[in-house]
Every structure is written in C-alpha cells, then in structure tokens.
Amino acid sequence: MSKRGYHHGNLKEALIEAALGLITEKGPTGFTLSEAAKRAGVTPAAVYRHFEGREDLIAEAAFQGYVIFADLMQYAYDQGQPSALQAFEATGRAYLAFARKYPGHYISMFESGISVNRTPELAAISTKARRVLESAAEDLCEHIPEDRRPPASMFSAHIWALSHGVVELFARNSPGIQSPFDPEDLLESAIGVYLRGLGLIAADT
Amino acid sequence: MSKRGYHHGNLKEALIEAALGLITEKGPTGFTLSEAAKRAGVTPAAVYRHFEGREDLIAEAAFQGYVIFADLMQYAYDQGQPSALQAFEATGRAYLAFARKYPGHYISMFESGISVNRTPELAAISTKARRVLESAAEDLCEHIPEDRRPPASMFSAHIWALSHGVVELFARNSPGIQSPFDPEDLLESAIGVYLRGLGLIAADT
DNA sequence: TGTACATCAGTGAACGCGCGTTCACTGATGTAC
DNA sequence: TGTACATCAGTGAACGCGCGTTCACTGATGTAC
C-alpha cells in the first residue's frame, strides 16, 4: 500500500476507486482505462491483470455500488419497522441519500450504459435492491382498503421514478438547472402528497 | 436534395438528422462528427461549413428539440383549457409523448451533457418550455384552499421529476429494466394519485 | 538458514484505430455587363 | 445570350492525439527442500 515498489498490493481496489473518482468528476464519458491506471500509479497494461477490459472495470464498480445500495435500502427498511409507513418513507430517502453519497457508484449503475443483465451476479444484486422497495410498498398496501388498492409493484414503480427524477434533475447539477428547492425536501414533500393521495396519511397533516 | 452533385443543397438539416439518428440508435456517446458526415454523404470537413464543431452540432439539435418541446407543451396546455385540471394533465402527458416521439432530440437535450446555459438562445427556449408546466401548476394552485396550497414551482418540480423518472426508467429500454407497466399508464396513474393527494380530484374517483 | 525455482504482478514498447480539426484546393453556382 | 469573375460549398489529404489492447519481458514474492 504505502511506499509501493514493483508490486502494488491492492491494485484492484485502487483502480476501482480511481475510476469512481473520474466518473464523479467528469461524468460517465470522462472515464478512460488509461487515465484510471495513471491515477493508480500504474501502466494501462497492468489493468488487465485484474479486469478483462474497460467495460469489466465499470461493471465491477457498478456491482459494488449495487451491493452498497441494497444494503442501504435494507437498513432503511429495517429501521422503519414495524411501521410500514416509516419503513417506506425511509427507503425513499435512502435512494436519494445513496445518490448523493456515492455519486460515482450511482453513475456507474444508472448512467454509464452498462446493462444490468451483463452478468447473472449483477442482475441478482440489482433485483435484490429493487425488491426492498417493492417489499416496503407491499407492506404499505396492506393498509389500503382492498377495493382501491393499487398493485404494489406499480406503487413502487411510481416512487422509484419519482426518486430517480429528483436525483437526475435536481440533486446533481445537471445541464445548468438550478432549483430553488432542496432535493431532499422536494422528494419528501412529493412522497407526502402521493401517500395522502393513497389515503395513507391524513388529509390535514 | 435528390441526385446531389458537388453541392448538397440542404446539408445543415441533413447533418442534424444524421446526428439525431445516431444518437437515437447508439446513445449520446454513439454520435461522432465523422459518422454523421458519412451518413449525410459528405466529408467530415464539410461539417465545418455549417457548424463550429462537434459540440455545436449537438447544441443545435438540442435547440431544435427545445423548440418542438415548448410547442408541444404549449399546445397541450391550450387544448386543456379552460379546465386547469385538464390543461395540467395534458402537459404531463406531453412530456412523455415528446420523449417517445423525438428520442434523438430528447437525448440531446437531457443526456448529452450539453449545458442549457451554453448560449442565451438555448437558455431562453428551455426556460420557455419549463414555464408552460409552471403556468399549468399555477392555474391549478388556484383551486387549492389557500392555507394548504403548496408553492406552484414546487408542484411543477414534482411533476417534472416524476415525468423525467418515468421516461428514463421505463420509456427507454434502460439498463436492462423491463417493467410490467406501460409508461403512459404509469405516469397517468402516478399523477392521478398525486392530484388526489392535493385534494384536486375527488378521493373516490 | 540458504538456495533453487515457480508463480505472480508489474513494465514498456508497440499496434491499429477513429476521432476532431486544419488546410490548400476545386468544382458548381450566381451575378454583372 | 454569352462571357468573366466572385462567391460559395464541397473535397481529400494530412495532422496529432488518446484510446484500448497485445506481447514478450522482468522484478518481486512465496515455497519446497
């Protein structure tokens, strides 16, 4: 690690970190294998000892991102228990929190263009993450009178889209858009209105 | 146009169309100046008779996109009048309709990385488009009891984020995500729940 | 403890490629008389 | 209508660049005896 000589010691992780840094700073296009190698203090060719190539490196970054993401979502869900409502709201907040705290991972996952179906492992972990939100939605659906209950998966898709939109438009300084609102507030209030619309929170709170 | 000889006749538009095609097919990264020139049946150097360079070409495509977008939004708004509710819902639908009908433009505008503040003209037209949604939100706010009325700009930001999220996640075959729901239905139902939450449509409709 | 040897994780030079951009040029078009 | 000439919109060759990737190599590390 420190004072490295010929051997790096932990090059694989160092490369992923370099890639995440580049992606965070310059967007999904800004990442190049050569530049990442340079940042890690190593020849581009060395990358091939640990990854199959450029794509594989990003996919690995995305994978690690999904692992963190799924953990965060699960943790938020558990923390909100046993209240279905609190568990649900917590997962919504966790989405945004993840995007803000791990921008490099977030971009690798959602904007780099790598497909979630690239490998079975990647597909599995992304499904796992999505399932947490779906579970929270299912729990919450139990509290809606059966005759006006929407499918839980539609429910979670709504919130997912909303969260994603807030992140893309307001949480990362996108194409020159400046909003007068704090992204957290925006998401919180939108979810509040939405839940009221479902009759899950009182109309006058 | 047809049977072109040395002179093309309408190269500028042809180049933009080629660029839009490339962007639609291969994503924002897939577009290269050389490839666009090739598609238009012309040498890369010829591009410089009409554009300052690669960036300028995309910016022009985005600009034309915003013009169409603003028009569509305004038209939807007008069609919904005099009902504030119908006008609002129509603009929400128009957002999605635009993204589906003009994917190349949509990507140039929102995913290509070009800033809306690149030129004053671009900033102006994008503001104009956004203003339509804000107006619709303001009209609708009039129908909410003053004491529980949210700021109209927050209101429109919510819907904008929701629309954007639906488009990004479900309307374009994103990173391997397949949803069991039609994007139009998804957006429609989400907006319905949201408006109900604001007390703008009856709770039992 | 010392030595021989296999394995591992890097190097560095080279490659072919497509990119955006420039430049002097030339063929086509439009206009003045 | 014909000719001279200016302007315009393309060509085609060349450039330097950074990219991802390959290859034979070599220095460092770990292990067997």
PDB file of N, CA and C in Angstrom, chain B residues 66-110:
ATOM      1  N   TYR B  66     -35.786  21.668 -28.171  1.00  0.00           N
ATOM      2  CA  TYR B  66     -36.498  22.521 -27.213  1.00  0.00           C
ATOM      3  C   TYR B  66     -37.623  23.300 -27.889  1.00  0.00           C
ATOM      4  N   VAL B  67     -37.378  23.692 -29.134  1.00  0.00           N
ATOM      5  CA  VAL B  67     -38.420  24.418 -29.861  1.00  0.00           C
ATOM      6  C   VAL B  67     -39.663  23.529 -30.023  1.00  0.00           C
ATOM      7  N   ILE B  68     -39.419  22.313 -30.466  1.00  0.00           N
ATOM      8  CA  ILE B  68     -40.533  21.376 -30.638  1.00  0.00           C
ATOM      9  C   ILE B  68     -41.210  21.102 -29.295  1.00  0.00           C
ATOM     10  N   PHE B  69     -40.376  20.880 -28.294  1.00  0.00           N
ATOM     11  CA  PHE B  69     -40.861  20.558 -26.950  1.00  0.00           C
ATOM     12  C   PHE B  69     -41.746  21.678 -26.400  1.00  0.00           C
ATOM     13  N   ALA B  70     -41.260  22.894 -26.482  1.00  0.00           N
ATOM     14  CA  ALA B  70     -42.027  24.034 -25.974  1.00  0.00           C
ATOM     15  C   ALA B  70     -43.363  24.149 -26.709  1.00  0.00           C
ATOM     16  N   ASP B  71     -43.310  23.942 -28.008  1.00  0.00           N
ATOM     17  CA  ASP B  71     -44.543  23.984 -28.812  1.00  0.00           C
ATOM     18  C   ASP B  71     -45.544  22.936 -28.357  1.00  0.00           C
ATOM     19  N   LEU B  72     -45.046  21.715 -28.203  1.00  0.00           N
ATOM     20  CA  LEU B  72     -45.912  20.613 -27.789  1.00  0.00           C
ATOM     21  C   LEU B  72     -46.553  20.885 -26.436  1.00  0.00           C
ATOM     22  N   MET B  73     -45.752  21.375 -25.532  1.00  0.00           N
ATOM     23  CA  MET B  73     -46.255  21.662 -24.194  1.00  0.00           C
ATOM     24  C   MET B  73     -47.315  22.763 -24.250  1.00  0.00           C
ATOM     25  N   GLN B  74     -47.009  23.797 -25.008  1.00  0.00           N
ATOM     26  CA  GLN B  74     -47.953  24.910 -25.121  1.00  0.00           C
ATOM     27  C   GLN B  74     -49.257  24.437 -25.759  1.00  0.00           C
ATOM     28  N   TYR B  75     -49.134  23.635 -26.775  1.00  0.00           N
ATOM     29  CA  TYR B  75     -50.317  23.125 -27.466  1.00  0.00           C
ATOM     30  C   TYR B  75     -51.172  22.300 -26.507  1.00  0.00           C
ATOM     31  N   ALA B  76     -50.516  21.437 -25.764  1.00  0.00           N
ATOM     32  CA  ALA B  76     -51.242  20.600 -24.800  1.00  0.00           C
ATOM     33  C   ALA B  76     -51.953  21.463 -23.768  1.00  0.00           C
ATOM     34  N   TYR B  77     -51.244  22.443 -23.299  1.00  0.00           N
ATOM     35  CA  TYR B  77     -51.805  23.366 -22.310  1.00  0.00           C
ATOM     36  C   TYR B  77     -53.053  24.051 -22.867  1.00  0.00           C
ATOM     37  N   ASP B  78     -52.933  24.581 -24.063  1.00  0.00           N
ATOM     38  CA  ASP B  78     -54.062  25.280 -24.689  1.00  0.00           C
ATOM     39  C   ASP B  78     -55.245  24.347 -24.916  1.00  0.00           C
ATOM     40  N   GLN B  79     -54.957  23.135 -25.333  1.00  0.00           N
ATOM     41  CA  GLN B  79     -56.024  22.166 -25.601  1.00  0.00           C
ATOM     42  C   GLN B  79     -56.828  21.848 -24.336  1.00  0.00           C
ATOM     43  N   GLY B  80     -56.135  21.851 -23.218  1.00  0.00           N
ATOM     44  CA  GLY B  80     -56.793  21.508 -21.957  1.00  0.00           C
ATOM     45  C   GLY B  80     -57.671  22.629 -21.417  1.00  0.00           C
ATOM     46  N   GLN B  81     -57.394  23.839 -21.851  1.00  0.00           N
ATOM     47  CA  GLN B  81     -58.170  24.983 -21.363  1.00  0.00           C
ATOM     48  C   GLN B  81     -59.633  24.855 -21.763  1.00  0.00           C
ATOM     49  N   PRO B  82     -60.573  25.448 -21.007  1.00  0.00           N
ATOM     50  CA  PRO B  82     -60.315  26.292 -19.848  1.00  0.00           C
ATOM     51  C   PRO B  82     -60.167  25.510 -18.544  1.00  0.00           C
ATOM     52  N   SER B  83     -60.222  24.179 -18.596  1.00  0.00           N
ATOM     53  CA  SER B  83     -60.078  23.430 -17.351  1.00  0.00           C
ATOM     54  C   SER B  83     -58.620  23.382 -16.894  1.00  0.00           C
ATOM     55  N   ALA B  84     -58.363  23.953 -15.735  1.00  0.00           N
ATOM     56  CA  ALA B  84     -56.995  23.960 -15.218  1.00  0.00           C
ATOM     57  C   ALA B  84     -56.486  22.534 -15.040  1.00  0.00           C
ATOM     58  N   LEU B  85     -57.388  21.683 -14.596  1.00  0.00           N
ATOM     59  CA  LEU B  85     -57.002  20.301 -14.353  1.00  0.00           C
ATOM     60  C   LEU B  85     -56.622  19.586 -15.644  1.00  0.00           C
ATOM     61  N   GLN B  86     -57.469  19.739 -16.638  1.00  0.00           N
ATOM     62  CA  GLN B  86     -57.180  19.082 -17.914  1.00  0.00           C
ATOM     63  C   GLN B  86     -55.925  19.639 -18.580  1.00  0.00           C
ATOM     64  N   ALA B  87     -55.750  20.941 -18.466  1.00  0.00           N
ATOM     65  CA  ALA B  87     -54.556  21.556 -19.052  1.00  0.00           C
ATOM     66  C   ALA B  87     -53.302  20.976 -18.396  1.00  0.00           C
ATOM     67  N   PHE B  88     -53.372  20.831 -17.101  1.00  0.00           N
ATOM     68  CA  PHE B  88     -52.218  20.311 -16.374  1.00  0.00           C
ATOM     69  C   PHE B  88     -51.911  18.866 -16.753  1.00  0.00           C
ATOM     70  N   GLU B  89     -52.936  18.069 -16.742  1.00  0.00           N
ATOM     71  CA  GLU B  89     -52.725  16.663 -17.090  1.00  0.00           C
ATOM     72  C   GLU B  89     -52.203  16.500 -18.507  1.00  0.00           C
ATOM     73  N   ALA B  90     -52.685  17.339 -19.386  1.00  0.00           N
ATOM     74  CA  ALA B  90     -52.247  17.261 -20.777  1.00  0.00           C
ATOM     75  C   ALA B  90     -50.765  17.580 -20.921  1.00  0.00           C
ATOM     76  N   THR B  91     -50.284  18.559 -20.154  1.00  0.00           N
ATOM     77  CA  THR B  91     -48.861  18.886 -20.258  1.00  0.00           C
ATOM     78  C   THR B  91     -47.994  17.748 -19.720  1.00  0.00           C
ATOM     79  N   GLY B  92     -48.492  17.097 -18.681  1.00  0.00           N
ATOM     80  CA  GLY B  92     -47.767  15.938 -18.157  1.00  0.00           C
ATOM     81  C   GLY B  92     -47.638  14.857 -19.215  1.00  0.00           C
ATOM     82  N   ARG B  93     -48.739  14.586 -19.876  1.00  0.00           N
ATOM     83  CA  ARG B  93     -48.707  13.588 -20.951  1.00  0.00           C
ATOM     84  C   ARG B  93     -47.806  14.017 -22.099  1.00  0.00           C
ATOM     85  N   ALA B  94     -47.787  15.314 -22.364  1.00  0.00           N
ATOM     86  CA  ALA B  94     -46.994  15.821 -23.488  1.00  0.00           C
ATOM     87  C   ALA B  94     -45.505  15.578 -23.274  1.00  0.00           C
ATOM     88  N   TYR B  95     -45.088  15.651 -22.022  1.00  0.00           N
ATOM     89  CA  TYR B  95     -43.677  15.412 -21.713  1.00  0.00           C
ATOM     90  C   TYR B  95     -43.263  14.023 -22.183  1.00  0.00           C
ATOM     91  N   LEU B  96     -44.044  13.060 -21.770  1.00  0.00           N
ATOM     92  CA  LEU B  96     -43.760  11.672 -22.151  1.00  0.00           C
ATOM     93  C   LEU B  96     -43.900  11.457 -23.652  1.00  0.00           C
ATOM     94  N   ALA B  97     -44.921  12.059 -24.213  1.00  0.00           N
ATOM     95  CA  ALA B  97     -45.143  11.909 -25.653  1.00  0.00           C
ATOM     96  C   ALA B  97     -43.950  12.443 -26.445  1.00  0.00           C
ATOM     97  N   PHE B  98     -43.446  13.563 -25.995  1.00  0.00           N
ATOM     98  CA  PHE B  98     -42.283  14.141 -26.670  1.00  0.00           C
ATOM     99  C   PHE B  98     -41.084  13.189 -26.613  1.00  0.00           C
ATOM    100  N   ALA B  99     -40.822  12.686 -25.414  1.00  0.00           N
ATOM    101  CA  ALA B  99     -39.679  11.781 -25.238  1.00  0.00           C
ATOM    102  C   ALA B  99     -39.785  10.550 -26.135  1.00  0.00           C
ATOM    103  N   ARG B 100     -40.990  10.082 -26.334  1.00  0.00           N
ATOM    104  CA  ARG B 100     -41.168   8.885 -27.151  1.00  0.00           C
ATOM    105  C   ARG B 100     -41.095   9.184 -28.634  1.00  0.00           C
ATOM    106  N   LYS B 101     -41.631  10.309 -29.017  1.00  0.00           N
ATOM    107  CA  LYS B 101     -41.695  10.631 -30.436  1.00  0.00           C
ATOM    108  C   LYS B 101     -40.380  11.190 -30.970  1.00  0.00           C
ATOM    109  N   TYR B 102     -39.658  11.896 -30.115  1.00  0.00           N
ATOM    110  CA  TYR B 102     -38.411  12.512 -30.545  1.00  0.00           C
ATOM    111  C   TYR B 102     -37.244  12.089 -29.644  1.00  0.00           C
ATOM    112  N   PRO B 103     -36.935  10.811 -29.658  1.00  0.00           N
ATOM    113  CA  PRO B 103     -35.904  10.323 -28.740  1.00  0.00           C
ATOM    114  C   PRO B 103     -34.540  10.988 -28.956  1.00  0.00           C
ATOM    115  N   GLY B 104     -34.197  11.208 -30.221  1.00  0.00           N
ATOM    116  CA  GLY B 104     -32.911  11.837 -30.506  1.00  0.00           C
ATOM    117  C   GLY B 104     -32.837  13.230 -29.905  1.00  0.00           C
ATOM    118  N   HIS B 105     -33.885  13.992 -30.116  1.00  0.00           N
ATOM    119  CA  HIS B 105     -33.922  15.327 -29.523  1.00  0.00           C
ATOM    120  C   HIS B 105     -33.878  15.246 -27.998  1.00  0.00           C
ATOM    121  N   TYR B 106     -34.683  14.348 -27.475  1.00  0.00           N
ATOM    122  CA  TYR B 106     -34.744  14.212 -26.016  1.00  0.00           C
ATOM    123  C   TYR B 106     -33.358  13.938 -25.425  1.00  0.00           C
ATOM    124  N   ILE B 107     -32.650  13.014 -26.028  1.00  0.00           N
ATOM    125  CA  ILE B 107     -31.320  12.672 -25.528  1.00  0.00           C
ATOM    126  C   ILE B 107     -30.356  13.846 -25.680  1.00  0.00           C
ATOM    127  N   SER B 108     -30.420  14.524 -26.818  1.00  0.00           N
ATOM    128  CA  SER B 108     -29.555  15.699 -26.992  1.00  0.00           C
ATOM    129  C   SER B 108     -29.799  16.709 -25.886  1.00  0.00           C
ATOM    130  N   MET B 109     -31.053  16.855 -25.534  1.00  0.00           N
ATOM    131  CA  MET B 109     -31.419  17.870 -24.550  1.00  0.00           C
ATOM    132  C   MET B 109     -31.034  17.478 -23.129  1.00  0.00           C
ATOM    133  N   PHE B 110     -31.314  16.220 -22.778  1.00  0.00           N
ATOM    134  CA  PHE B 110     -31.193  15.855 -21.368  1.00  0.00           C
ATOM    135  C   PHE B 110     -30.063  14.899 -21.013  1.00  0.00           C
TER     136      PHE B 110
END
